Short mmCIF file of C-alpha atoms in Angstrom, two decimals:
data_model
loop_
_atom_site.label_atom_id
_atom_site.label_comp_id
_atom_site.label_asym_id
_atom_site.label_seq_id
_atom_site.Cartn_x
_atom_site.Cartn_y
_atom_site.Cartn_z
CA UNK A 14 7.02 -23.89 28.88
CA UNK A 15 7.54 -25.77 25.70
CA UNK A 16 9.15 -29.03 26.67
CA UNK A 17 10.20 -30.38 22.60
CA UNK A 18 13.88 -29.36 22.51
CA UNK A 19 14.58 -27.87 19.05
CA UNK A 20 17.43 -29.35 16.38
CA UNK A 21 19.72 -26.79 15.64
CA UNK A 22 19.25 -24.08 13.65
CA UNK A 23 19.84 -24.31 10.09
CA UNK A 24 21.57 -21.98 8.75
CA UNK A 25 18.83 -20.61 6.55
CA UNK A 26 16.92 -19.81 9.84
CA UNK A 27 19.54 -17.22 10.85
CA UNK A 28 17.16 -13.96 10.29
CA UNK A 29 14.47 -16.25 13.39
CA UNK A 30 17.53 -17.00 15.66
CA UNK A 31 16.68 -13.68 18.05
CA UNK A 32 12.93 -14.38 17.87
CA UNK A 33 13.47 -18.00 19.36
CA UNK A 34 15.56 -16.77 21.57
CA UNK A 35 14.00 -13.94 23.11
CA UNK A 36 10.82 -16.99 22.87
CA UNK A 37 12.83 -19.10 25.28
CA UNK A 38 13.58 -16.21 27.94
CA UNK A 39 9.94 -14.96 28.33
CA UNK A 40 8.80 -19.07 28.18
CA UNK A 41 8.31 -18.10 32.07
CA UNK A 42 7.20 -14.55 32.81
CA UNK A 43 5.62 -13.65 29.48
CA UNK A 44 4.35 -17.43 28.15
CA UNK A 45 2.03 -15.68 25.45
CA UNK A 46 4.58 -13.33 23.97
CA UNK A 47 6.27 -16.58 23.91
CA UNK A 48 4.15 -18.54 22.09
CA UNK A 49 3.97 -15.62 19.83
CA UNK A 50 7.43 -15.31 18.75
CA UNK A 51 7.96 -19.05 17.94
CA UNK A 52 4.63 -18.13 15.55
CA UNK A 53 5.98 -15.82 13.78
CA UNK A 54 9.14 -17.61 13.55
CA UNK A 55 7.35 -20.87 12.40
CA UNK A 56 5.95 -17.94 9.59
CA UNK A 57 8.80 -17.17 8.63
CA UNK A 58 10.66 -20.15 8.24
CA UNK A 59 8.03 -21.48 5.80
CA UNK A 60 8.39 -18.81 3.66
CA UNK A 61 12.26 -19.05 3.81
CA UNK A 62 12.83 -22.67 3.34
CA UNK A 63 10.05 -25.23 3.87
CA UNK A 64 11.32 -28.11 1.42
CA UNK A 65 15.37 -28.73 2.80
CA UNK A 66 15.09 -31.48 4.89
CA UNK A 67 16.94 -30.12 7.91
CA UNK A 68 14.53 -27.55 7.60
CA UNK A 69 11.76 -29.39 7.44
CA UNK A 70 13.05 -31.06 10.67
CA UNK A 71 13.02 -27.63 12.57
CA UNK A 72 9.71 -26.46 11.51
CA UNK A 73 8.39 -30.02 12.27
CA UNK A 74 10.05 -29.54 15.80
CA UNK A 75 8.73 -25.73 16.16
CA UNK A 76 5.18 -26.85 15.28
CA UNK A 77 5.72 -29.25 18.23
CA UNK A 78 6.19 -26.82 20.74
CA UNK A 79 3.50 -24.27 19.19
CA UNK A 80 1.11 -27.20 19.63
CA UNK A 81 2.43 -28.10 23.52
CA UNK A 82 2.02 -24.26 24.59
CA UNK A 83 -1.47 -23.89 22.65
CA UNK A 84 -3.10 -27.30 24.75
CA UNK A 85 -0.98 -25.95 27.95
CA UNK A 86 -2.64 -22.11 27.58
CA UNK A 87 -6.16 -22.94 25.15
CA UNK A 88 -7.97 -21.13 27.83
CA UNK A 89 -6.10 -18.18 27.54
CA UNK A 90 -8.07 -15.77 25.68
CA UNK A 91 -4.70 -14.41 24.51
CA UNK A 92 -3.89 -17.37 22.73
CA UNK A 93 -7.56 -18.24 21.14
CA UNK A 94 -8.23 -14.73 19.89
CA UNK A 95 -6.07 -12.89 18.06
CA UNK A 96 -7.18 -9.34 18.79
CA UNK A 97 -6.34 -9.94 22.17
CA UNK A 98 -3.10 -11.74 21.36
CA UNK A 99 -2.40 -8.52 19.05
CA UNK A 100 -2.80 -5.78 21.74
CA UNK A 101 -0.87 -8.33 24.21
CA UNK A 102 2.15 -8.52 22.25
CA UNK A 103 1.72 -4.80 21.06
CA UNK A 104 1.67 -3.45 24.70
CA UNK A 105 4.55 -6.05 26.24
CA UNK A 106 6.82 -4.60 23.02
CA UNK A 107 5.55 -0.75 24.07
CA UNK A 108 6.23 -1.52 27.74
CA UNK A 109 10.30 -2.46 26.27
CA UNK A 110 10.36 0.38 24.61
CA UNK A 111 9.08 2.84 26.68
CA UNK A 112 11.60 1.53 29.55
CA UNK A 113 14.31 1.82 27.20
CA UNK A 114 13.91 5.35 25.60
CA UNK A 115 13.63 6.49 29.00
CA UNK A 116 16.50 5.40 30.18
CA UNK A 117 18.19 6.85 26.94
CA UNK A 118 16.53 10.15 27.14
CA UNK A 119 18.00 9.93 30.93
CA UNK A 120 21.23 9.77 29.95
CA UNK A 121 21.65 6.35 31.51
CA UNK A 122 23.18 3.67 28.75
CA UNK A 123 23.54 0.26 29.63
CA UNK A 124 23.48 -3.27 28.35
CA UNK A 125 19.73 -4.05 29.91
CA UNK A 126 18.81 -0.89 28.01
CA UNK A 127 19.96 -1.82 24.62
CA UNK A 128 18.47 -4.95 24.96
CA UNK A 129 15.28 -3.50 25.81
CA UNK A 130 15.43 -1.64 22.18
CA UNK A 131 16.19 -4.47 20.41
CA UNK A 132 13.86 -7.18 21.82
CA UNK A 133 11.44 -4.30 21.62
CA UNK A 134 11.87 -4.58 17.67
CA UNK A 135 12.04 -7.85 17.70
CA UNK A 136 8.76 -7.84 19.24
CA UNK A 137 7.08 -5.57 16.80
CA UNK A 138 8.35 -8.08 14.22
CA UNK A 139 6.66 -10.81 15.43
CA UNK A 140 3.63 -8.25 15.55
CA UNK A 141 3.42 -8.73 11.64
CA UNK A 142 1.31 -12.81 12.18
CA UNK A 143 -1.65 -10.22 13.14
CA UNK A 144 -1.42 -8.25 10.00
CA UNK A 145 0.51 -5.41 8.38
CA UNK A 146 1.84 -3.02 10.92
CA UNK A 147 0.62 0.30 11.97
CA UNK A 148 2.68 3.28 11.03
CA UNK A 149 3.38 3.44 14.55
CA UNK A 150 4.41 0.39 14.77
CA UNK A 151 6.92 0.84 12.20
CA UNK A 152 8.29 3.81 13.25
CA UNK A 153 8.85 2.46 16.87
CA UNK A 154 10.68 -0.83 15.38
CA UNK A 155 12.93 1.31 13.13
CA UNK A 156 13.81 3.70 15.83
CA UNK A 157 14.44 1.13 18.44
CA UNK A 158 16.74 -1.17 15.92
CA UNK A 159 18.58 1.57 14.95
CA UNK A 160 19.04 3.13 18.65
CA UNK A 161 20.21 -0.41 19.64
CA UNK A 162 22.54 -0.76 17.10
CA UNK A 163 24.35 3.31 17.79
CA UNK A 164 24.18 3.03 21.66
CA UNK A 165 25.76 -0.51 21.73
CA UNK A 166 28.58 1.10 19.03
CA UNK A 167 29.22 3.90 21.42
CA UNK A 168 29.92 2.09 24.38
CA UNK A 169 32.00 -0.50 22.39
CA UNK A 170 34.17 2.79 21.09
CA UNK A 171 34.34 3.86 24.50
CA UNK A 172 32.31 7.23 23.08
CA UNK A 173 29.21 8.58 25.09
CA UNK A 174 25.55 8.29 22.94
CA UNK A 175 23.91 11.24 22.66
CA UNK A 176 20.25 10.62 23.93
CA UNK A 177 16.87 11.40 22.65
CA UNK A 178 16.17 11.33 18.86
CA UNK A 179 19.39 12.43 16.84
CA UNK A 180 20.20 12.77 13.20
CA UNK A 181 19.56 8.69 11.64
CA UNK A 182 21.20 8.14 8.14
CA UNK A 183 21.50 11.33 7.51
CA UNK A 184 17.64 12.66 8.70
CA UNK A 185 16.31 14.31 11.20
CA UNK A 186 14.17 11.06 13.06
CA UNK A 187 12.05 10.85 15.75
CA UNK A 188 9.42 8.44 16.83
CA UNK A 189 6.95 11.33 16.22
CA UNK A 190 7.54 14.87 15.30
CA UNK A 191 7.10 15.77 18.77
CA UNK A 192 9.75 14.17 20.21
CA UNK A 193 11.96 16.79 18.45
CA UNK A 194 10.16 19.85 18.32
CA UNK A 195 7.47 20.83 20.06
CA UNK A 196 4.94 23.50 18.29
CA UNK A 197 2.00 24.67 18.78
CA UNK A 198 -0.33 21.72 18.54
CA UNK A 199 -4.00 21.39 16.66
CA UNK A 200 -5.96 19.96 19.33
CA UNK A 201 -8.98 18.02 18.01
CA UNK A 202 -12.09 19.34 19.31
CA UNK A 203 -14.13 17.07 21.41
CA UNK A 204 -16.80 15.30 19.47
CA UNK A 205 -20.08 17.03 20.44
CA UNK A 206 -21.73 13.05 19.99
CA UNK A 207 -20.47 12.06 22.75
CA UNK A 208 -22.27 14.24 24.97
CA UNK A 209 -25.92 13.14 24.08
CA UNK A 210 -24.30 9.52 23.12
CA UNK A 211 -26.58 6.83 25.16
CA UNK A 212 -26.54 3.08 24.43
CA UNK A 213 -29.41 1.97 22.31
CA UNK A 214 -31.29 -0.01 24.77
CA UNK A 215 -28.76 -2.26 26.61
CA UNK A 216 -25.47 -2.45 25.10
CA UNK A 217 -23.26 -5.93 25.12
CA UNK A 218 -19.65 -5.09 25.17
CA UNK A 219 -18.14 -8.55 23.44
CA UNK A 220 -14.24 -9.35 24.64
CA UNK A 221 -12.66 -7.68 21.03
CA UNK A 222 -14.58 -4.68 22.35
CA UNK A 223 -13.19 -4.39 25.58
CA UNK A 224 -9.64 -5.55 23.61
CA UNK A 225 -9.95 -2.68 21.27
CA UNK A 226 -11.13 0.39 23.77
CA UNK A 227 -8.14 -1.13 26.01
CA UNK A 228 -5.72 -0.69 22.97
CA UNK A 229 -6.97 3.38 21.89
CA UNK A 230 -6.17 3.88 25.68
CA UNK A 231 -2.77 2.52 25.40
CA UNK A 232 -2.50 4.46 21.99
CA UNK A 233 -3.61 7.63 23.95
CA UNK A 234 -0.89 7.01 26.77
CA UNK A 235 1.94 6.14 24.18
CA UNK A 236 1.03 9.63 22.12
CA UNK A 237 1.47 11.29 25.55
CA UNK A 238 4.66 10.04 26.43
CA UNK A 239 5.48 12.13 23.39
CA UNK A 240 3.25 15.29 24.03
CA UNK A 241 1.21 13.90 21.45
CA UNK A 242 -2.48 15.95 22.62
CA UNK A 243 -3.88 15.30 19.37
CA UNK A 244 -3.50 11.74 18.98
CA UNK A 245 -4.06 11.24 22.56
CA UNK A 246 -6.88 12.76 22.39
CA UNK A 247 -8.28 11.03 19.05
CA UNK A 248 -7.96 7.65 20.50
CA UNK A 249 -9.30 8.76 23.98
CA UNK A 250 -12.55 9.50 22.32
CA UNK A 251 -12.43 6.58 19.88
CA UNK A 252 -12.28 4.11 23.28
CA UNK A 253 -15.12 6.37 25.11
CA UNK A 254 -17.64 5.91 21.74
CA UNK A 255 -16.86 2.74 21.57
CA UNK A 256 -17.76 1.93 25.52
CA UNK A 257 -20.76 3.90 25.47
CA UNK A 258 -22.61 3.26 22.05
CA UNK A 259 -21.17 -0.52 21.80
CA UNK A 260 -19.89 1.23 18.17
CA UNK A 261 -16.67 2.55 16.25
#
């Protein structure tokens, strides 16, 4: 746990306030999603306001306690490479989520539930120090902010949510188009390849290998959690090339 206490917040740091904070509660149980979210907070900040002195102070104090946690976890392969950091952060935000739209699709609304959707965008936020975000990704931040954000208003109007995907600003949204209506799905054939696919001579599977068949898998299960066949079954066979051939 990062031990530098932080000044307060200036007030031009209000859009990082939830990202620090949700930092501090998984400082414990989830130490590299941690270390993560004061990142991308740190990122942000700069780009907000890196000249005002009192924030100048902050960011001086953040970079403090990204420093502590990287010396206190540098052998954490989570922490020294980023493709592994990525699909860490990516599945702890898709573990949130999942938990929470379950719970809504059950019927069962409570505070631990909307907080679920909203760290889980928060999460997917701090996903953006990796890169630019899947379409997924985006989709699953939207739908999760916005979920938060109806479900708390209903039980504060003493009204009962409606579950599942409903009508958003006016559209018809879903985290995929399967959550709403299932059709008849295109199934991807299998790809013949991998039949006769054998490793040239003897393959070496580095750690961003293992990282990225391990995130197609996780892909595969999210798609099916939505009766997604086709995607599941894309990324099933992207993770099986890339284990057998050493190759995307």
């Amino acid at each position: 746990m990062a031990a530098t206490a932080l000044p307060p917040l200036p007030p031009q740091f209000k859009s990082i306030q939830h990202h620090l904070r949700t930092a501090q509660e998984l400082d414990k149980r989830e130490p590299v999603v941690a270390y993560y979210c004061r990142l991308y907070a740190m990122q942000t900040g700069m780009k907000i306001d890196s000249k005002t002195p009192e924030c100048r102070k902050f960011l001086s104090k953040l970079m403090d306690q990204l420093e502590a946690m990287k010396k206190q976890f540098g052998d954490n392969e989570a922490i020294t490479q980023e493709i592994v950091g990525s699909a860490h952060v990516e599945n702890y935000a898709l573990k949130m989520f999942l938990y929470a739209d379950n719970e809504d699709r059950a019927g069962q609304f409570h505070k631990n539930m909307i907080k679920s959707f909203y760290t889980a965008s928060l999460l997917i936020d701090v996903l953006t120090v990796f890169g630019e975000l899947s379409e997924e990704n985006a989709q699953h931040r939207k739908y999760a902010r916005w979920k938060a954000a109806y479900i708390h208003n209903c039980l504060k109007n003493g009204e009962t949510p409606q579950p599942g995907p409903i009508g958003m600003e006016g559209e018809s949204f879903g985290v995929t188009s399967n959550t709403i209506q299932p059709a008849p799905q295109n199934i991807p054939l299998v790809d013949p390849s991998l039949y006769s696919a054998q490793s040239a001579g003897e393959v070496r599977l580095t750690p961003e290998d293992f990282a990225r068949a391990q995130k197609y898998c996780k892909y595969a299960g999210s798609a099916l959690q939505y009766e997604d066949v086709s995607t599941a079954v894309q990324n099933l066979q992207k993770a099986l090339k890339l284990l057998i051939t050493g190759r995307e």
